[in-house]
Every structure is written in C-alpha cells, then in structure tokens.
Amino acid sequence: MLSRYRGCMLGAAIGDALGMPQETLPPSLSRLDEGYAKPLRRHPNEGLRPGQFTDDTQMMLCAAELLGEGAFTPEEYGRKLAAMHARKRLRFPDGAVATACAHITAGLHDSGRASTTAGCMPLAVPFALVCKDGDEMRECLQAACRVTHTHPAAYGATISYALFLRAVMHRHPDPFRVAEEIAGEYDSQLAGSIRNACVLEKEGLSLEAALINVGNDVSVYHTYPLALFLISRFGHDDAFLKVATHVGGNTDTIGFICGSWLGAAEGTAGFSSEMVMHLEDQAYIEETAELLFDVVSGKN
C-alpha cells in the first residue's frame, strides 16, 4: 500500500508536469513528446523547465503538508495558499483560486468563488490518502474546496475524484460507477457528463470525437469526465500519459488526474525511473506521501 501512496502523489505530479507545456493549447495527438518538455515562448508557463509542475501539484502539497502535520484547517490552508500567491510563487492559478487568494490577503471573508473550474480538484489526492472514514473525508474536503470554490459541481467533482481514487486503491470492481454516483449527489449535470463520457468510451468513440463531445476545458464538466474517458480507454497502454497530456485545453489537470490514477492502481511501478528522477521535488513528494501513510498507519 505504501507504494500506491507514493505512486498516487508522484503520478499526479508527473502527469501535471507532462501536461504543463501543453496547457491551453489545441490537441496535438499526432506529435506526442517523449518525456518532459519546455513550454513555448509566451506560454503562461514559459518560465518553467521540463519536469516542473504547475499550481495543481503545489496545491496538493500545500494541503498534504498540513494534513501530515495534523494542522489542516480550511483557514490555515487558505492562509498558506494566499501567501504563496502574494509572493508570486503560485504557478498560473485559475481565476477562482487567484481571486480567492487576493480576498484572503485583503482580509475579506467568504473567499471562495461560485466557479465550476477544476482548480480545487488537486485537493482530492491528499484527502483520499489520509482520511480513513469516507463520510468524514467528504465533509472535510468540501470545507477545503470552499476556500476557493463554492459551486457544488466543483467540490462535488473533487469529492467524487477522491472516492474514485480510494476505490481504485482498494480494488473496487467498478470505480467509474463510484465516480458517477458520488458526483450525482452534488450535481446532476456533472454526473450526466461522467455517464456520457463512460458510455461513449464503451461505444468506441474515437478520442478526436470525444474531445468535441466531452470537452477539454477547465470546467469540471469537461476536465474530470475526459480524464475518466482517458483512463478507461488508455489506462493500460504504454502511451497513456503521453496521450492524456496532449489532448489540449486543461492538460495539466487532466494529466494530474490520470497520473494519480495510474499510481493508485500500480504504485511506483507504473512510472519509469527516468520519469521519476527528472520530476521536480520528487524526493519531497515521496516523503510527503510517506508522512500521510504514517498518519493512516498510526505511526504519527
């Protein structure tokens, strides 16, 4: 199980780093890069090097550190996130996250925005790993999401994703059904989008057509269902993460979700040693995963 903890967090960061240079760009499925790449000039992430990750992994680690120390509260998470943003260390955050951080820095209450963007979805990973009780996790994760996102679809997608990961790690026979059912408890449109993506995958719809039908933008109605489509279609293919991070649009978060699934399913064995070695802060990410494992195991 420790390998799956490490793999889930490493995989999220690896997928994020692979998708980082493709974020906001059109699909490029005919030219899949091998390994990490540098963003184009004038790209929002142009200051990042190959193997560096985006705000998605930063937010995952921010929450994971606090959870591992037993110090997580929505307020403390918000303060830590806002401090990173104020120092211009938060890498190309989505609009809801940036606005929430600005409100926290200004001392305003109710920082969260009624946004359906996927900016809070990275919180799913540390909460999925550290919370033993699913109901307690839902409550705590919803409160954490509401620091930046108050729309039910946004925190519903994040909770669905967290329980999807738990289902994968514990070998549930149908984690995709879990994802759809949990999403439906928060937002019927989100559940419908997930169901549509899964049906289209089973029917054999081409990826190119799925990008039009399902969508690839920053909305949870597109990002999350498309990631589930990709996992179902390509999850056991050697080119899985390469394909997932070249679908255009919100590729960093799509890659993050797909990579976390691969790590939850296969542990660290799901990634080449070279991919792990050249990932930014890989040792620290593994240490943080181990800290969360120790919390669950009762060692801390």
Coordinates of C-alpha atoms in Angstrom, one line a residue:
M1 CA 0.0 0.0 0.0
L2 CA 2.9 2.4 0.7
S3 CA 3.9 2.1 -3.0
R4 CA 0.4 3.2 -4.0
Y5 CA 0.6 6.2 -1.7
R6 CA 3.9 7.2 -3.3
G7 CA 2.7 6.3 -6.7
C8 CA -0.5 8.3 -6.4
M9 CA 1.2 11.5 -5.4
L10 CA 4.2 11.1 -7.7
G11 CA 1.8 10.2 -10.6
A12 CA -0.2 13.3 -10.0
A13 CA 2.9 15.5 -10.2
I14 CA 4.3 13.6 -13.2
G15 CA 1.0 14.0 -15.1
D16 CA 0.9 17.6 -14.2
A17 CA 4.5 18.2 -15.3
L18 CA 3.9 16.3 -18.6
G19 CA 0.8 18.4 -19.3
M20 CA 2.3 21.7 -18.1
P21 CA 3.7 22.8 -21.5
Q22 CA 0.5 21.8 -23.4
E23 CA -1.9 23.7 -21.1
T24 CA -4.3 26.0 -23.0
L25 CA -3.0 24.7 -26.4
P26 CA -5.0 22.8 -29.1
P27 CA -4.8 19.0 -29.1
S28 CA -1.5 17.6 -30.6
L29 CA -2.2 13.9 -30.7
S30 CA -0.2 13.5 -33.9
R31 CA 3.1 14.6 -32.2
L32 CA 3.4 13.1 -28.8
D33 CA 6.5 14.3 -26.9
E34 CA 8.7 11.8 -25.2
G35 CA 9.1 12.8 -21.6
Y36 CA 9.0 16.2 -20.1
A37 CA 9.1 19.3 -22.4
K38 CA 9.6 23.0 -22.2
P39 CA 6.7 25.4 -22.9
L40 CA 6.7 27.6 -25.9
R41 CA 7.7 31.2 -25.7
R42 CA 4.9 33.5 -24.5
H43 CA 3.1 30.5 -23.0
P44 CA 1.7 31.1 -19.5
N45 CA 4.2 28.5 -18.1
E46 CA 7.2 29.7 -20.2
G47 CA 9.3 30.3 -17.1
L48 CA 9.1 26.6 -16.1
R49 CA 11.6 24.0 -17.0
P50 CA 11.0 20.4 -18.2
G51 CA 9.9 18.3 -15.3
Q52 CA 8.4 21.2 -13.3
F53 CA 4.8 21.1 -12.2
T54 CA 2.0 23.7 -12.0
D55 CA -0.2 25.1 -9.3
D56 CA -2.1 21.8 -9.2
T57 CA 0.8 19.9 -7.5
Q58 CA 1.6 23.0 -5.4
M59 CA -1.9 22.9 -4.0
M60 CA -1.8 19.2 -3.4
L61 CA 1.4 19.5 -1.5
C62 CA 0.2 22.6 0.4
A63 CA -2.8 20.6 1.8
A64 CA -0.7 17.3 2.2
E65 CA 1.8 19.1 4.4
L66 CA -0.8 20.4 6.7
L67 CA -2.7 17.1 6.8
G68 CA 0.5 15.2 7.6
E69 CA 1.3 17.6 10.4
G70 CA -2.2 17.3 11.8
A71 CA -2.5 21.0 11.3
F72 CA -5.1 21.3 8.5
T73 CA -7.9 23.7 8.8
P74 CA -9.6 25.5 5.8
E75 CA -8.3 28.8 7.3
E76 CA -4.7 27.7 7.6
Y77 CA -4.8 26.2 4.1
G78 CA -6.2 29.4 2.8
R79 CA -3.5 31.5 4.5
K80 CA -0.8 29.3 3.2
L81 CA -2.2 29.4 -0.4
A82 CA -2.7 33.1 -0.2
A83 CA 0.9 33.6 1.0
M84 CA 2.2 31.7 -2.0
H85 CA 0.1 33.7 -4.3
A86 CA 1.2 37.0 -2.7
R87 CA 4.8 36.0 -3.2
K88 CA 4.0 35.2 -6.9
R89 CA 5.0 31.6 -6.3
L90 CA 1.7 30.1 -7.3
R91 CA 2.1 29.0 -10.9
F92 CA -0.6 30.2 -13.3
P93 CA -3.6 29.5 -10.9
D94 CA -7.1 29.5 -12.3
G95 CA -9.2 32.7 -11.9
A96 CA -11.2 31.4 -8.9
V97 CA -8.0 30.4 -7.0
A98 CA -6.3 33.8 -7.8
T99 CA -9.4 35.7 -6.7
A100 CA -9.8 33.7 -3.5
C101 CA -6.1 34.3 -2.6
A102 CA -6.5 38.0 -3.2
H103 CA -9.6 38.2 -1.0
I104 CA -7.8 36.3 1.8
T105 CA -4.8 38.6 1.6
A106 CA -7.1 41.6 1.8
G107 CA -8.7 40.1 4.9
L108 CA -12.1 39.6 3.3
H109 CA -14.4 36.8 4.4
D110 CA -16.0 34.2 2.1
S111 CA -13.1 33.9 -0.2
G112 CA -14.5 31.1 -2.3
R113 CA -16.0 31.8 -5.7
A114 CA -19.1 30.1 -7.3
S115 CA -16.9 28.7 -10.1
T116 CA -17.1 25.4 -11.9
T117 CA -13.4 25.4 -12.8
A118 CA -11.3 22.4 -11.7
G119 CA -8.9 24.5 -9.6
C120 CA -9.7 22.7 -6.3
M121 CA -9.6 19.1 -7.7
P122 CA -5.9 18.5 -6.6
L123 CA -7.1 18.5 -3.0
A124 CA -8.7 15.1 -3.7
V125 CA -5.3 13.3 -3.6
P126 CA -4.1 14.1 -0.1
F127 CA -7.6 13.7 1.4
A128 CA -8.1 10.4 -0.3
L129 CA -4.8 9.2 1.1
V130 CA -5.1 10.4 4.7
C131 CA -8.8 10.1 5.7
K132 CA -9.9 6.7 6.9
D133 CA -13.6 7.5 7.1
G134 CA -15.4 8.4 3.8
D135 CA -18.1 10.5 5.3
E136 CA -15.6 12.5 7.4
M137 CA -13.5 12.9 4.3
R138 CA -16.4 14.3 2.3
E139 CA -17.2 16.9 5.0
C140 CA -13.5 18.0 5.4
L141 CA -12.8 18.0 1.7
Q142 CA -15.9 20.1 0.9
A143 CA -14.8 22.7 3.5
A144 CA -11.3 22.7 2.0
C145 CA -12.6 23.2 -1.5
R146 CA -14.8 26.1 -0.4
V147 CA -11.8 28.1 0.4
T148 CA -11.5 28.7 -3.4
H149 CA -14.6 27.1 -5.0
T150 CA -18.2 27.2 -3.6
H151 CA -20.1 25.7 -6.5
P152 CA -21.4 22.2 -5.8
A153 CA -20.1 20.9 -9.1
A154 CA -16.5 21.9 -8.2
Y155 CA -16.4 20.4 -4.7
G156 CA -18.6 17.5 -5.9
A157 CA -16.1 16.7 -8.6
T158 CA -13.3 16.8 -6.1
I159 CA -15.1 14.5 -3.6
S160 CA -16.0 12.1 -6.4
Y161 CA -12.4 12.1 -7.6
A162 CA -11.2 11.4 -4.1
L163 CA -13.6 8.5 -3.6
F164 CA -12.7 7.2 -7.1
L165 CA -9.0 7.1 -6.0
R166 CA -9.9 5.3 -2.8
A167 CA -12.0 2.8 -4.8
V168 CA -9.0 2.2 -7.1
M169 CA -6.6 1.7 -4.3
H170 CA -8.8 -0.7 -2.5
R171 CA -9.6 -2.7 -5.7
H172 CA -13.3 -1.8 -6.0
P173 CA -14.8 -3.7 -9.0
D174 CA -16.2 -0.6 -10.7
P175 CA -14.6 2.7 -9.6
F176 CA -16.1 4.6 -12.5
R177 CA -19.6 3.8 -11.2
V178 CA -18.4 5.1 -7.8
A179 CA -17.3 8.4 -9.5
E180 CA -20.6 8.9 -11.2
E181 CA -22.8 8.0 -8.2
I182 CA -20.9 10.3 -5.8
A183 CA -20.9 13.2 -8.4
G184 CA -24.7 12.8 -8.7
E185 CA -25.1 13.5 -5.0
Y186 CA -23.8 17.0 -5.6
D187 CA -24.6 18.0 -9.2
S188 CA -26.8 16.1 -11.7
Q189 CA -25.1 17.7 -14.7
L190 CA -21.7 16.6 -13.6
A191 CA -23.0 13.0 -13.1
G192 CA -24.5 13.2 -16.6
S193 CA -21.2 14.4 -18.1
I194 CA -19.4 11.5 -16.4
R195 CA -22.0 9.0 -17.6
N196 CA -21.9 10.3 -21.1
A197 CA -18.1 10.1 -21.2
C198 CA -18.1 6.5 -19.9
V199 CA -20.8 5.4 -22.4
L200 CA -19.0 7.0 -25.3
E201 CA -15.8 5.2 -24.3
K202 CA -17.6 1.8 -24.1
E203 CA -19.2 2.5 -27.5
G204 CA -15.7 3.0 -29.0
L205 CA -16.0 6.7 -29.9
S206 CA -12.6 8.0 -31.2
L207 CA -10.6 10.2 -28.9
E208 CA -10.8 13.0 -31.5
A209 CA -14.6 12.9 -31.4
A210 CA -14.6 12.6 -27.6
L211 CA -12.6 15.9 -27.4
I212 CA -15.5 17.6 -29.2
N213 CA -18.3 15.7 -27.4
V214 CA -16.9 15.6 -23.9
G215 CA -14.7 18.7 -24.0
N216 CA -11.3 19.5 -22.6
D217 CA -11.5 22.9 -21.0
V218 CA -11.1 24.0 -17.3
S219 CA -14.6 23.3 -16.3
V220 CA -15.1 20.2 -14.1
Y221 CA -17.9 19.3 -16.5
H222 CA -15.2 18.7 -19.1
T223 CA -11.8 18.1 -17.3
Y224 CA -13.0 15.3 -15.0
P225 CA -15.2 13.3 -17.4
L226 CA -12.5 13.5 -20.1
A227 CA -9.9 12.2 -17.6
L228 CA -12.2 9.3 -16.8
F229 CA -12.6 8.6 -20.6
L230 CA -8.8 8.5 -21.0
I231 CA -8.3 6.3 -18.0
S232 CA -10.9 3.8 -19.3
R233 CA -9.6 3.8 -22.9
F234 CA -5.8 4.1 -22.5
G235 CA -5.1 3.4 -18.8
H236 CA -3.2 0.2 -19.5
D237 CA -1.5 1.4 -22.7
D238 CA 2.2 2.3 -22.5
A239 CA 1.4 5.7 -24.2
F240 CA -1.3 6.5 -21.7
L241 CA 0.2 9.6 -20.0
K242 CA 1.6 10.9 -23.3
V243 CA -1.9 10.7 -24.9
A244 CA -3.6 12.2 -21.8
T245 CA -1.3 15.2 -21.7
H246 CA -1.6 16.0 -25.4
V247 CA -5.4 16.4 -25.6
G248 CA -5.2 20.2 -25.4
G249 CA -7.0 22.5 -23.1
N250 CA -6.6 21.8 -19.4
T251 CA -3.8 19.2 -19.9
D252 CA -2.1 19.8 -16.6
T253 CA -5.1 18.9 -14.5
I254 CA -6.1 16.1 -16.9
G255 CA -2.6 14.7 -16.6
F256 CA -2.7 15.2 -12.8
I257 CA -5.9 13.1 -12.5
C258 CA -4.7 10.4 -14.9
G259 CA -1.2 10.2 -13.3
S260 CA -2.7 9.9 -9.8
W261 CA -5.0 7.0 -11.0
L262 CA -2.0 5.2 -12.5
G263 CA -0.1 5.5 -9.3
A264 CA -3.1 4.5 -7.2
A265 CA -3.6 1.4 -9.4
E266 CA 0.0 0.3 -9.9
G267 CA 2.1 2.1 -7.3
T268 CA 5.5 3.5 -8.2
A269 CA 6.0 0.6 -10.7
G270 CA 3.6 2.5 -13.0
F271 CA 6.4 5.0 -13.8
S272 CA 9.8 4.8 -15.3
S273 CA 12.8 5.6 -13.1
E274 CA 13.8 8.3 -15.5
M275 CA 10.4 9.9 -15.3
V276 CA 10.5 9.9 -11.5
M277 CA 14.2 11.0 -11.4
H278 CA 13.6 14.1 -13.5
L279 CA 10.5 15.3 -11.7
E280 CA 10.8 18.4 -9.7
D281 CA 11.0 17.8 -5.9
Q282 CA 10.4 14.0 -6.4
A283 CA 12.1 13.1 -3.1
Y284 CA 10.0 15.6 -1.2
I285 CA 6.8 14.3 -2.8
E286 CA 7.6 10.8 -1.8
E287 CA 8.4 11.9 1.7
T288 CA 5.1 13.7 2.0
A289 CA 3.3 10.6 0.7
E290 CA 5.1 8.5 3.3
L291 CA 4.0 11.0 6.0
L292 CA 0.4 10.6 5.0
F293 CA 0.8 6.8 5.1
D294 CA 2.3 7.0 8.6
V295 CA -0.7 9.1 9.7
V296 CA -3.1 6.4 8.5
S297 CA -1.0 3.6 9.8
G298 CA -1.0 5.2 13.3
K299 CA 2.8 5.9 13.3
N300 CA 2.3 9.6 13.8

